[in-house]
Coordinates of C-alpha atoms in Angstrom, one line a residue:
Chain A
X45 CA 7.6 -19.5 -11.5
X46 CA 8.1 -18.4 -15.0
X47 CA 11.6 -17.7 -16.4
X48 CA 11.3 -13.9 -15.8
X49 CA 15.2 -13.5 -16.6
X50 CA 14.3 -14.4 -20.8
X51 CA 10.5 -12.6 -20.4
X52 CA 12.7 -9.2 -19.5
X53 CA 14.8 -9.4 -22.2
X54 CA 11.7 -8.7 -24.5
X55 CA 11.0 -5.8 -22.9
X56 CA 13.5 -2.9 -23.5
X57 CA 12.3 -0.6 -21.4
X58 CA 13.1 -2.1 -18.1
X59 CA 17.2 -2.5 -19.2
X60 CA 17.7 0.8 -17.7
X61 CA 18.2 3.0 -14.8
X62 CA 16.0 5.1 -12.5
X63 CA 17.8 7.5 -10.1
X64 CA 21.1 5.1 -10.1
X65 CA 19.2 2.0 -9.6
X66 CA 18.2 -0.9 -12.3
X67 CA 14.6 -0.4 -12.7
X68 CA 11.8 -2.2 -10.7
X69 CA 8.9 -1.4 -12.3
X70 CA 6.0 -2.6 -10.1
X71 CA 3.0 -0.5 -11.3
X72 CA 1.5 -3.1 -13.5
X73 CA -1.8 -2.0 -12.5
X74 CA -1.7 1.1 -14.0
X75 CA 0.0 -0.1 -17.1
X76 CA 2.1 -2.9 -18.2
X77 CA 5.2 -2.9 -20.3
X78 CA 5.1 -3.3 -24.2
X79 CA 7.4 -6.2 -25.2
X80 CA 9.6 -5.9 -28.4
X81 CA 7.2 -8.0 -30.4
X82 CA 3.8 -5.7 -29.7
X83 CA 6.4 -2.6 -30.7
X84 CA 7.7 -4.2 -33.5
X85 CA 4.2 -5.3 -34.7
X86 CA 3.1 -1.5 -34.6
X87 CA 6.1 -0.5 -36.4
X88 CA 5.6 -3.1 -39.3
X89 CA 2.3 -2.2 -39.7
X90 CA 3.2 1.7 -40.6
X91 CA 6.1 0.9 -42.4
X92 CA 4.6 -1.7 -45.0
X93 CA 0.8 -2.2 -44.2
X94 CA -0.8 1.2 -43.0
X95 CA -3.6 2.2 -44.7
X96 CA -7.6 2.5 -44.1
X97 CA -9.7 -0.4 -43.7
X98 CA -12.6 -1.8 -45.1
X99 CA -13.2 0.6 -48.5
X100 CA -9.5 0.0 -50.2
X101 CA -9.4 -2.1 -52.9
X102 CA -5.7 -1.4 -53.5
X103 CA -3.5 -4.2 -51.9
X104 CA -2.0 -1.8 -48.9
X105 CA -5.8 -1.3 -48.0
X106 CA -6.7 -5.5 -48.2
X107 CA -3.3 -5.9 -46.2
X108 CA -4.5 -3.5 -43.6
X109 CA -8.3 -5.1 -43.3
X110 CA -6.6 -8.2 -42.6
X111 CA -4.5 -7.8 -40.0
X112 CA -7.1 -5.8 -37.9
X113 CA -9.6 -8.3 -38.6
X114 CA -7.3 -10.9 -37.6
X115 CA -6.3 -9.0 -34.3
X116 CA -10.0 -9.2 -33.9
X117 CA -10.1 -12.8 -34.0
X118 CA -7.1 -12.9 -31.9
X119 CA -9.4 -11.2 -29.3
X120 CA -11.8 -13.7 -30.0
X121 CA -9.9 -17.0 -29.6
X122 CA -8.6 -14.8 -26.1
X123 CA -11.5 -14.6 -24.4
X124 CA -13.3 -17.5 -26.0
X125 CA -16.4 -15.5 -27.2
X126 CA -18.5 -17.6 -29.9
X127 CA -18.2 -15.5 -32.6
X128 CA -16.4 -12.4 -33.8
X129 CA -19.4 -10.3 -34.1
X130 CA -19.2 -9.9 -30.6
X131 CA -15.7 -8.6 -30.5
X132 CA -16.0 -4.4 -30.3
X133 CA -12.7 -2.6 -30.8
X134 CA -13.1 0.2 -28.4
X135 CA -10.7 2.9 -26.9
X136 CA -10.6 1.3 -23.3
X137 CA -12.4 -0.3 -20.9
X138 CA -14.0 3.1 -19.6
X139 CA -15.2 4.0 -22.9
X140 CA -16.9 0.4 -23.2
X141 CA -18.4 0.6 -20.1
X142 CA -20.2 3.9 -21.3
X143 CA -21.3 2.0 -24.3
X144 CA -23.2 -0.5 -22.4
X145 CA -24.4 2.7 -19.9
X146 CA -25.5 4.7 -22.8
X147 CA -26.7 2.3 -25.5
X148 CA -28.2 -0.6 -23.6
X149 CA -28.8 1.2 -20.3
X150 CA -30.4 4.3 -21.8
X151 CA -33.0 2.1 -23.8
X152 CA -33.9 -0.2 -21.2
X153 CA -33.9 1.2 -17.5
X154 CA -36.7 3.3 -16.4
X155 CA -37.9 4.8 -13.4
X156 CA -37.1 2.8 -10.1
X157 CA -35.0 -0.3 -12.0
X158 CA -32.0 -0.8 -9.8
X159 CA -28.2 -1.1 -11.1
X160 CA -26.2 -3.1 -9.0
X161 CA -22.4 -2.4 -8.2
X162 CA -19.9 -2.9 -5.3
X163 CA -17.5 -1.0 -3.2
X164 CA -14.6 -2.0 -4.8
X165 CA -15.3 -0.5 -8.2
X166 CA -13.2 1.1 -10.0
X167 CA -14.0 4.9 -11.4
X168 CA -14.7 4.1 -14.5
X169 CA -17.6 1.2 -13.3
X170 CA -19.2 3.7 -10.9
X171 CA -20.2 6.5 -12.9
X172 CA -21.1 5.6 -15.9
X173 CA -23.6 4.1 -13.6
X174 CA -24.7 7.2 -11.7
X175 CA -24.8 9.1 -14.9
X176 CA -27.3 6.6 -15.4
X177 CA -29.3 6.7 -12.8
X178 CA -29.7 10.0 -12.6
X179 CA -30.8 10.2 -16.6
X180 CA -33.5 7.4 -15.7
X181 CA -34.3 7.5 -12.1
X182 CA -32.8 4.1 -11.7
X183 CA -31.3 3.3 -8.0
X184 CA -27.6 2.3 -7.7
X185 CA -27.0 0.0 -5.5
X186 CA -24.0 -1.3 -3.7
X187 CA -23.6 -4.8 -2.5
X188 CA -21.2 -4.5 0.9
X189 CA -17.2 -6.1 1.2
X190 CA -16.7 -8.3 4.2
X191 CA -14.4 -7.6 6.1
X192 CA -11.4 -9.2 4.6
X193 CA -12.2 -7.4 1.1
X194 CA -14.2 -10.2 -0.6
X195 CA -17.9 -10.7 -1.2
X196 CA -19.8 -13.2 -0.1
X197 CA -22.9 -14.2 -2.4
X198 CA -25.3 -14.3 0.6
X199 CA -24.8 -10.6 0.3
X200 CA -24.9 -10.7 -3.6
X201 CA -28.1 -12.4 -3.4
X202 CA -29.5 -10.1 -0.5
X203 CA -28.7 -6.9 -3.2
X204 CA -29.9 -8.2 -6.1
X205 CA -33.6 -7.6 -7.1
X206 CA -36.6 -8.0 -9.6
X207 CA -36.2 -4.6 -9.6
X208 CA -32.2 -5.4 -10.6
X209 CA -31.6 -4.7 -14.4
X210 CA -27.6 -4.3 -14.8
X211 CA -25.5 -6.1 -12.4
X212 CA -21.9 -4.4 -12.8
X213 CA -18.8 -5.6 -11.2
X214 CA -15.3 -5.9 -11.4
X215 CA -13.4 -9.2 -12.4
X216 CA -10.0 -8.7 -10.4
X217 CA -10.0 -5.4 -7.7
X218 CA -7.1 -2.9 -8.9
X219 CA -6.8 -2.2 -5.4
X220 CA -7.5 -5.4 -3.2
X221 CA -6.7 -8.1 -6.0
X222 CA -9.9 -9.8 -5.0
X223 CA -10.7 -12.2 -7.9
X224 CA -14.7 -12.1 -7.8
X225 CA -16.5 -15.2 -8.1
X226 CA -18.4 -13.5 -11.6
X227 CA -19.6 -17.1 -12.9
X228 CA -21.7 -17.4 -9.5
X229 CA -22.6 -13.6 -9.7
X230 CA -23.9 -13.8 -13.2
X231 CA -26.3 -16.6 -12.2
X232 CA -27.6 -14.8 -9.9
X233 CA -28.1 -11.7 -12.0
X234 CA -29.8 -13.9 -14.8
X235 CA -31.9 -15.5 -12.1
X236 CA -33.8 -12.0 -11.4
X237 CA -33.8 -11.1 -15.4
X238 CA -31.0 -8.6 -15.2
X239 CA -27.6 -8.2 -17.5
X240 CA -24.1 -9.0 -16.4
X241 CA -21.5 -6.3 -17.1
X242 CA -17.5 -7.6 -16.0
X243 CA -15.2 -4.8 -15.6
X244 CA -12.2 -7.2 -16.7
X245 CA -9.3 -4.8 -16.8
X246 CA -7.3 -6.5 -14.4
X247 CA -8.5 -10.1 -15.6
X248 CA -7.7 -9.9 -18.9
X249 CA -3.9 -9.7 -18.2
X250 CA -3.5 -12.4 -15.5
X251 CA -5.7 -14.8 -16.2
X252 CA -7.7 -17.0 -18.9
X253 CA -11.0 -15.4 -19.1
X254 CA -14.2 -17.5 -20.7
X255 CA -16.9 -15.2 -21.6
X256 CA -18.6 -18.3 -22.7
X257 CA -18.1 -20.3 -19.7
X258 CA -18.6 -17.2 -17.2
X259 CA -22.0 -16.5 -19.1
X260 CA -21.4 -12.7 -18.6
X261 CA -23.4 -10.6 -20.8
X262 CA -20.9 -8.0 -21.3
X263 CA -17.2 -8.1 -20.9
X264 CA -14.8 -4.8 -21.0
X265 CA -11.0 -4.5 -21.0
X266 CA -7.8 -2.8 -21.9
X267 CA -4.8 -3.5 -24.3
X268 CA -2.5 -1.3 -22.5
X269 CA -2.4 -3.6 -18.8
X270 CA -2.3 -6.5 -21.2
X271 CA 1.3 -5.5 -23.0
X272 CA -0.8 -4.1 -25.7
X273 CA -0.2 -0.4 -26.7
X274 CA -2.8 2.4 -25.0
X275 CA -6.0 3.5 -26.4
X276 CA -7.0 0.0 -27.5
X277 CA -9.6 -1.8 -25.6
X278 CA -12.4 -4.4 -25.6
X279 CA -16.7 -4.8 -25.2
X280 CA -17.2 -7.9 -25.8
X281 CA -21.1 -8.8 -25.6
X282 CA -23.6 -11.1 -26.6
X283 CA -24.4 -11.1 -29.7
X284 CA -28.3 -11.4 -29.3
X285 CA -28.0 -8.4 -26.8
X286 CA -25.5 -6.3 -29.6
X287 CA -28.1 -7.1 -32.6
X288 CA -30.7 -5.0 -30.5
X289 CA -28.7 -1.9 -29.5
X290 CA -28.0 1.2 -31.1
X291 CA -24.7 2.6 -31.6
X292 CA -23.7 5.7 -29.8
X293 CA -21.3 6.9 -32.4
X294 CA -22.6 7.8 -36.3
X295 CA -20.5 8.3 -39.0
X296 CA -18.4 6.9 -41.1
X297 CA -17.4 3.1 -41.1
X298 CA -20.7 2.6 -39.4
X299 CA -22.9 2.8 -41.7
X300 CA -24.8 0.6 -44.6
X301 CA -26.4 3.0 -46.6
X302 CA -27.3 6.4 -45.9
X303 CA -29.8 9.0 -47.1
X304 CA -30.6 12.6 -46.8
X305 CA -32.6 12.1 -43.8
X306 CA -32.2 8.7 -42.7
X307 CA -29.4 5.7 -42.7
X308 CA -28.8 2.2 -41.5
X309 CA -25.8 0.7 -40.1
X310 CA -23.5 -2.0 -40.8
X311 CA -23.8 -5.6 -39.1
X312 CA -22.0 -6.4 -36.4
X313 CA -19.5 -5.9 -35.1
X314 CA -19.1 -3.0 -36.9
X315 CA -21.9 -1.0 -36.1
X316 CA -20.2 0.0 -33.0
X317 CA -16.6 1.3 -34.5
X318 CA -17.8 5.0 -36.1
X319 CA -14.9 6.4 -38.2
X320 CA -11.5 4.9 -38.9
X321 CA -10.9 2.3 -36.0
X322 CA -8.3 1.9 -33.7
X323 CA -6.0 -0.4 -36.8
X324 CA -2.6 0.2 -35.2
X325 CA -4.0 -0.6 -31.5
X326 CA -5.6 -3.5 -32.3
X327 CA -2.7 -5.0 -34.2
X328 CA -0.8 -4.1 -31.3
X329 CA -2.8 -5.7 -29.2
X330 CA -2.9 -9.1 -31.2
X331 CA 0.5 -9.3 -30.8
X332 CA 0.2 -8.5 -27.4
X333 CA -2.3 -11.6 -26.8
X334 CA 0.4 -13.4 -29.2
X335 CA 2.9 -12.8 -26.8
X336 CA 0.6 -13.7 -23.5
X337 CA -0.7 -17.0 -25.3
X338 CA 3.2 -18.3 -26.0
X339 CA 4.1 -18.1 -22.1
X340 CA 0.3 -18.9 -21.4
X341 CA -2.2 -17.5 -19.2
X342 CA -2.6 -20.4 -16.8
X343 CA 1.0 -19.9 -16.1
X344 CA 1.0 -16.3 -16.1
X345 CA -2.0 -16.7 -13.6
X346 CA 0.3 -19.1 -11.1
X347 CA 3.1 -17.0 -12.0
X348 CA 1.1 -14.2 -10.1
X349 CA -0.3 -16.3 -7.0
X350 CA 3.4 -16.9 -6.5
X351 CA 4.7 -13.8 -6.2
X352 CA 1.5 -12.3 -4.2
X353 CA 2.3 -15.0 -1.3
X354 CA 5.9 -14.0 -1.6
X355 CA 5.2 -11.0 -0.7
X356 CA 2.6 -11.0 1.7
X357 CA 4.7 -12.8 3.4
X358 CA 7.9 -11.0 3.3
X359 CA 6.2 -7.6 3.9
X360 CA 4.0 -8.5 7.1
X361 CA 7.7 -8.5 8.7
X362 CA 7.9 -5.3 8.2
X363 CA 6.7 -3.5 11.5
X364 CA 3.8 -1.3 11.4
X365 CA 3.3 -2.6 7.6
X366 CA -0.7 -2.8 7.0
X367 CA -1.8 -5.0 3.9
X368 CA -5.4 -4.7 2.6
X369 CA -7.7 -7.4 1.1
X370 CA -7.8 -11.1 1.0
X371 CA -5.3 -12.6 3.5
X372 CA -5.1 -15.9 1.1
X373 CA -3.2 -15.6 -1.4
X374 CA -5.0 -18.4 -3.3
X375 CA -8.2 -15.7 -2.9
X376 CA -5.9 -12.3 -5.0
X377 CA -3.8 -11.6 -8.1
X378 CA -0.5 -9.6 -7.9
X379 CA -1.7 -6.9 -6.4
X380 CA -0.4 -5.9 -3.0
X381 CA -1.4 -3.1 -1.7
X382 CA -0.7 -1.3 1.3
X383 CA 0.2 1.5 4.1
X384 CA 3.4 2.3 6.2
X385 CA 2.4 3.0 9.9
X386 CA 3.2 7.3 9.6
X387 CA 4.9 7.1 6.5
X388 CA 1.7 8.7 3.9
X389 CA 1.9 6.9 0.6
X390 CA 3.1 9.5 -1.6
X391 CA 6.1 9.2 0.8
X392 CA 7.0 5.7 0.8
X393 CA 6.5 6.4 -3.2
X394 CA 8.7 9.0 -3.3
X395 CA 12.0 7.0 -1.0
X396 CA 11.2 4.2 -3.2
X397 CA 11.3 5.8 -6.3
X398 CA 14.9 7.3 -5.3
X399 CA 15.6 2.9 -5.5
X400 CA 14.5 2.8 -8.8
X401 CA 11.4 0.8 -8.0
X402 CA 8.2 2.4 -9.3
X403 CA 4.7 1.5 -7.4
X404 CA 1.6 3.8 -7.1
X405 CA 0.9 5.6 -4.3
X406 CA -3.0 7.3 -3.9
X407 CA -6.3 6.8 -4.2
X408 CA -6.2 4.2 -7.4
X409 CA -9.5 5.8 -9.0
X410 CA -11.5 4.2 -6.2
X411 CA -12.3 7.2 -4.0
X412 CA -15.3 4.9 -2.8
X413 CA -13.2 2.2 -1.7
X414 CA -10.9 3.9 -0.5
X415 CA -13.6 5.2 1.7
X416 CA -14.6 1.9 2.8
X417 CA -11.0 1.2 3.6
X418 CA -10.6 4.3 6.2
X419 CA -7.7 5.6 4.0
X420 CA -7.3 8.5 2.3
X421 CA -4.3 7.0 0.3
X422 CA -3.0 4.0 0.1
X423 CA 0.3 2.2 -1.4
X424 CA -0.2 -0.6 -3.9
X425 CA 2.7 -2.7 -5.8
X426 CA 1.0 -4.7 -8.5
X427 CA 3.1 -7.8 -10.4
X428 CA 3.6 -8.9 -14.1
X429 CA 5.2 -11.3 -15.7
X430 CA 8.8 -10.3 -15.5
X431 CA 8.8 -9.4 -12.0
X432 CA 10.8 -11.9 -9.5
X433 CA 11.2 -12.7 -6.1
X434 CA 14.2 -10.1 -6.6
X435 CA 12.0 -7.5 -7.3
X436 CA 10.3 -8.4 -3.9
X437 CA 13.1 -8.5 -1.9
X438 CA 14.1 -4.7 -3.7
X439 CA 10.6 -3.5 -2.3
X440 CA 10.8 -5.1 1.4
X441 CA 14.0 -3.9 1.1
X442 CA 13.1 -0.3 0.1
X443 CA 10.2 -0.2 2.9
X444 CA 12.5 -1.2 5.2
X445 CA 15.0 1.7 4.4
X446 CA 11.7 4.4 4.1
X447 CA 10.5 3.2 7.3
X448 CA 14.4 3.9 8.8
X449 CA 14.4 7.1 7.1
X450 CA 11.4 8.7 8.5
X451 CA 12.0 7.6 11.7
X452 CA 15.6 9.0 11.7
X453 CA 14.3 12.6 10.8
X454 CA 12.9 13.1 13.6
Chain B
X260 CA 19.8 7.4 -1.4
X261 CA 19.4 9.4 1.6
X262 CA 21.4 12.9 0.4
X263 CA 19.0 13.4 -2.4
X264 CA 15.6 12.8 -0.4
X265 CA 17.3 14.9 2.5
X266 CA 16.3 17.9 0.0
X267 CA 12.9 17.0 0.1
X268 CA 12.5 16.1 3.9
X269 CA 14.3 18.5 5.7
X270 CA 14.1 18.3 9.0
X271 CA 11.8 21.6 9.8
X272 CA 9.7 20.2 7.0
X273 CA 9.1 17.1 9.3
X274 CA 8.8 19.4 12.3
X275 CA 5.6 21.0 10.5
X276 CA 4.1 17.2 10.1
X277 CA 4.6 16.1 13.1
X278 CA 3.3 19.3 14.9
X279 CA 1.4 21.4 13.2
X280 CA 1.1 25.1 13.6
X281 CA -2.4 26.3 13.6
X282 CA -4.6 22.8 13.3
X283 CA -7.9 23.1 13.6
X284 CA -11.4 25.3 12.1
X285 CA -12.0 29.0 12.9
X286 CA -16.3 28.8 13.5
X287 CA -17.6 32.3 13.3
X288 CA -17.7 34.1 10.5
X289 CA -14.7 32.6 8.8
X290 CA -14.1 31.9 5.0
X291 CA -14.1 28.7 4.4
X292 CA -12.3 26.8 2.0
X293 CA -12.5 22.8 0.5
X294 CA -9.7 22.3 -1.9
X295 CA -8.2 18.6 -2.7
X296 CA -5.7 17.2 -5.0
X297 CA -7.9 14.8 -7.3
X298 CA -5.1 13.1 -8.2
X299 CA -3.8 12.0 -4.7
X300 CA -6.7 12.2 -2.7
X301 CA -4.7 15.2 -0.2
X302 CA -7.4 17.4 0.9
X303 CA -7.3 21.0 3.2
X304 CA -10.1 22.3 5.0
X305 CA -9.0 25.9 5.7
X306 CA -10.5 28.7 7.2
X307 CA -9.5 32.6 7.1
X308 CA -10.8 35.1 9.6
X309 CA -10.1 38.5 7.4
X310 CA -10.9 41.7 8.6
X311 CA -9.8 45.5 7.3
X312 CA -7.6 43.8 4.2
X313 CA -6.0 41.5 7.1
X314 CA -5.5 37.5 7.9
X315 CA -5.7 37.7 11.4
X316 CA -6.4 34.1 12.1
X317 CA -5.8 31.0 9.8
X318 CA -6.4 27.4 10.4
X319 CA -6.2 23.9 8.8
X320 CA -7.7 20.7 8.5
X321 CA -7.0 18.0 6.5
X322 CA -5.1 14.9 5.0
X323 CA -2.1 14.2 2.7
X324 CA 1.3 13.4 2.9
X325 CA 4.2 14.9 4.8
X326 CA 5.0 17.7 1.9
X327 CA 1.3 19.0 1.5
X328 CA 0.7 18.9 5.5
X329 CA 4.0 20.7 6.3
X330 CA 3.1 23.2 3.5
X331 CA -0.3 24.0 4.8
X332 CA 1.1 24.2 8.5
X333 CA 4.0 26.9 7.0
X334 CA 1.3 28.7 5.1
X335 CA -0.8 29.4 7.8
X336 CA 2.1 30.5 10.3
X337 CA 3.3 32.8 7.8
X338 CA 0.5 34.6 6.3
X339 CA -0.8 35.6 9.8
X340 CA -1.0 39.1 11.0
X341 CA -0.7 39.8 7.0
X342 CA -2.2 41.8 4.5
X343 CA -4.3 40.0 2.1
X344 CA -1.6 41.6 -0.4
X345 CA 1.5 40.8 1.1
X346 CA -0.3 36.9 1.5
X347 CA -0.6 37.2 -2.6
X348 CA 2.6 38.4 -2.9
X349 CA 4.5 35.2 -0.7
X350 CA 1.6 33.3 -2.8
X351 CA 3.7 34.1 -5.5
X352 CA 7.1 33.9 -4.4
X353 CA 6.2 30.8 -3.4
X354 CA 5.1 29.2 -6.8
X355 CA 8.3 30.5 -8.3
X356 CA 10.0 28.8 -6.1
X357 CA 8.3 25.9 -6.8
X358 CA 8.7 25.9 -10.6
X359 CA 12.5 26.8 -9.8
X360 CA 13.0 30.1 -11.0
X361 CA 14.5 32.9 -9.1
X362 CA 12.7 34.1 -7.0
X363 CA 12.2 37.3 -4.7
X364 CA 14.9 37.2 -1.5
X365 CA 13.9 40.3 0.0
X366 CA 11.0 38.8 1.4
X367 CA 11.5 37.0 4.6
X368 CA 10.0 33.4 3.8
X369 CA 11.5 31.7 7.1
X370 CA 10.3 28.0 7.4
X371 CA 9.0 28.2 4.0
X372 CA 12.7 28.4 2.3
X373 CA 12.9 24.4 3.4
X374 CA 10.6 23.5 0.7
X375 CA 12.4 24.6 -2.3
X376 CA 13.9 21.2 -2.5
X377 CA 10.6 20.3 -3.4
X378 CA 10.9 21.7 -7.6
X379 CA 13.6 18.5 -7.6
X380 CA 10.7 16.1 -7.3
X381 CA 8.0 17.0 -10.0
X382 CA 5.4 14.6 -9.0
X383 CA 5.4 16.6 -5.3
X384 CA 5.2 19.8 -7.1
X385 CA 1.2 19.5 -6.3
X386 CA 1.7 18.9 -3.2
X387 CA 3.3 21.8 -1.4
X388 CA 0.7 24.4 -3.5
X389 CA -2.2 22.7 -2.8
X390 CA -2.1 25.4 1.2
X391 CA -1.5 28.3 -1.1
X392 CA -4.0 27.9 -4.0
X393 CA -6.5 27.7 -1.1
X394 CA -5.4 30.3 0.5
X395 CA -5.5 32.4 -2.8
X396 CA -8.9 31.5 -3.7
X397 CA -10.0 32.3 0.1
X398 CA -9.0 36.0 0.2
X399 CA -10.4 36.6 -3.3
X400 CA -13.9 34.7 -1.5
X401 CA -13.5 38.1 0.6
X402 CA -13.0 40.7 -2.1
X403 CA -17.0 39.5 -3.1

């Protein structure tokens, strides 16, 4: 277990209290909390660096190119990609996923290609994808969950085509916490000629991703689940498959030279970052990965597994609790998620909220899972690294006194 | 903890849940109307028989939590037998209740009154209009 007692006290936000109670905050997978350090890198960076990057020769404008170059590099060394070239500072991981859609999938699908995804996608890796396939007559297909929430790569294999041109799937559910075997996936993928995109926004804050040693071809996520500030986020891809692609966004800071009629863009990585770039975000989220690196990702992964078997555990005592996805712990990250027997979701949200303790109740942006689930909504409390066993025992705790109280008003 | 979620679940509200008035699809020749809460994932299947300027039969289908059912069960009972005017009218009493302003306390809003707890709890604001805004876009379906 990590020492969550000294990670809180980096994080001022979570020294207070909600509706009388000390604050548990257990919606990580929505959005984490930004230590001191990611706020106080933002703040120095507008108080004694901000300024554009790239075109200043004054010294506030070199200051400024460095550090977000060096957040880039930061990214780099994070998810061990080869070089920073493939490093593209985006707004999120929705709005890299459409790059990849638009740029790559545009120019290379036609007419009867197939895109593969899975039921447990998130929104923002489903239709990006449909969007597609309805612009180039592609088929989306979906390779089916077994029953326990995971998939099995006989089933992988049995979807994946020829035919198969973008193989699209997410690194870490947000709703099941199923950790997908991608490295196997992506093998498979390759095998029939098609591209590997990894929707890693609930990877890259839990565990130490490898772009190298996955062999994905594209990798998005985002700096605000990650302790980083919002509207930062990652593409990383390769760099062979970048070279070839065309940006999706002209203008400035894009371009090499341009003429009346006709321009060409900058190298890479650049190409892909139109106007004035995200400089605050990415610093932010350098310090972020900074931050994550010093208590270490290997840890932060354990850290997780820990508290997921703590409280699987203590909440399948609760009577009539259901919990959905992997039954081994060993198999999720720290996401629980869940339903009261006659207690809807927004309920239990609502009594637990009146404790303080903050978890998300709904349909988690995966309406098609959800689906596949036989739920309309669903519970979910989702772990970082400064939640305890305490905060555990608050939730079981708070379940436990929802479940009372809704039996009692009747 | 209990005294200030006892505003939001009072015990007619749960009564509605538990047993809803008018559950259920009108077939012929009803107005139909699909509305859900994109955000939550509540969803109302409701249908209006209307006839001479009158809601002489509502019903409701559907799926949500306790606030959103209880409201759609109210709705129903109490905008039977009325004129699509004095519906609009409780429509709008209603959402000022909601958004905690005065409202109008010469009409008789029975049941209904047990949900003004609800403009305490911002997040379930949503919930509890979801009935109405169907209803509302219903009975303008019959002014077509």
């Amino acid at each position: 277990m990590l020492n969550t007692k000294e990670i809180r006290s980096y994080f001022p936000i979570l020294d207070q209290e909600i509706n009388g109670h000390p604050l548990v905050y257990l919606d990580n997978g929505a959005t984490s909390q930004k230590p001191r350090q990611v706020i106080e890198a933002i703040k120095k960076y507008y108080e004694f660096e901000n300024s554009n990057v790239h075109r200043g020769v004054h010294t506030l404008g070199n200051r400024a190119t460095d550090s977000y170059e060096g957040a880039r590099e930061k990214v780099r060394k994070f998810m061990n990609a080869k070089s920073t070239k493939e490093v593209i500072f985006t707004r999120g991981t929705t709005t890299a996923i459409n790059m990849v859609a638009q740029s790559y999938g545009l120019a290379n699908l036609k007419e009867g290609d197939e895109i593969v995804i899975t039921h447990m996608e998130h929104h923002s890796n489903i239709i990006p994808w449909q969007q597609l396939a309805k612009r180039t007559g592609a088929v989306l297909k979906y390779i089916d969950l077994e029953a326990d929430g995971t998939l099995s790569l006989e089933k992988v294999r049995e979807t994946i085509t020829n035919q198969t041109k973008i193989v699209s799937i997410v690194y870490v559910s947000n709703v099941l916490g199923t950790m997908n075997p991608i490295k196997e996936i992506t093998q498979i993928a390759h095998e029939h000629g098609a591209v590997m995109v990894v929707d890693g926004a609930q990877a890259a804050p839990h565990l130490k991703l490898d772009v190298q040693a996955l062999d994905c071809d594209f990798l998005a996520f985002s700096g605000h689940k990650m302790c980083g500030p919002t509207g930062i986020g990652v593409l990383y891809g390769k760099e062979a498959l970048l070279e070839k692609m065309e940006p999706i966004e002209f203008g400035g800071e894009m371009i090499d030279f341009v003429g009346l009629y006709d321009s060409t863009w900058k190298e890479l990585p650049w190409k892909f970052e139109g106007g004035t770039p995200i400089i605050a975000g990415a610093i932010g989220l350098g310090a972020a990965i900074d931050f994550l690196e010093e208590i270490g990702l290997d840890e932060i992964e354990q850290h997780e597994h820990e508290l997921a078997a703590y409280a699987m555990q203590k909440m399948s005592a609760i009577d009539g609790l259901t919990i959905y996805g992997p039954t081994d712990p060993a198999k999720r990250a720290g996401i629980v998620t869940f339903n009261l027997d006659d207690v809807h979701p927004h309920d239990v949200a609502t009594v637990l909220d009146m404790s303080g303790i903050a978890v998300r109740a709904g349909h988690h942006c995966a309406q098609p899972l959800m689906k596949w689930l036989q739920c309309v909504a669903t519970a979910r409390a989702s772990f970082y690294i400064y939640n305890s066993e305490e905060d555990i025992d608050s939730l079981v705790t708070g379940l436990v006194s929802a479940k009372e109280y809704f039996n009692d008003v009747f | 903890m209990s005294s200030n979620l006892d505003q939001l679940y009072r015990r007619v509200i749960m009564d509605h849940y538990k047993n809803p008035r008018n559950k259920g699809s009108i077939e012929d020749g009803a107005l139909t109307i699909d509305m859900n809460n994109p955000t939550c994932g509540d969803r109302i299947h409701l249908t209006l028989q209307v006839e001479d300027g009158k809601i002489q039969n509502a019903k409701f289908d559907g799926e949500g939590c306790s606030i959103s059912m209880a409201s759609a069960s109210m709705m129903t009972q109490a905008v039977k037998g009325k004129t699509v005017e004095e519906a609009l009218q409780l429509s709008s009493t209603f959402s000022e209740m909601m958004l905690g302003k005065d409202y109008d306390d010469s009409i008789e809003l029975e049941d209904i009154e047990s949900l003004s707890g609800v403009s305490q709890f911002p997040a379930r604001i949503k919930c509890a209009t979801l009935a109405w805004k169907a209803m509302e876009k219903g009975v303008s379906l019959d002014k077509d």
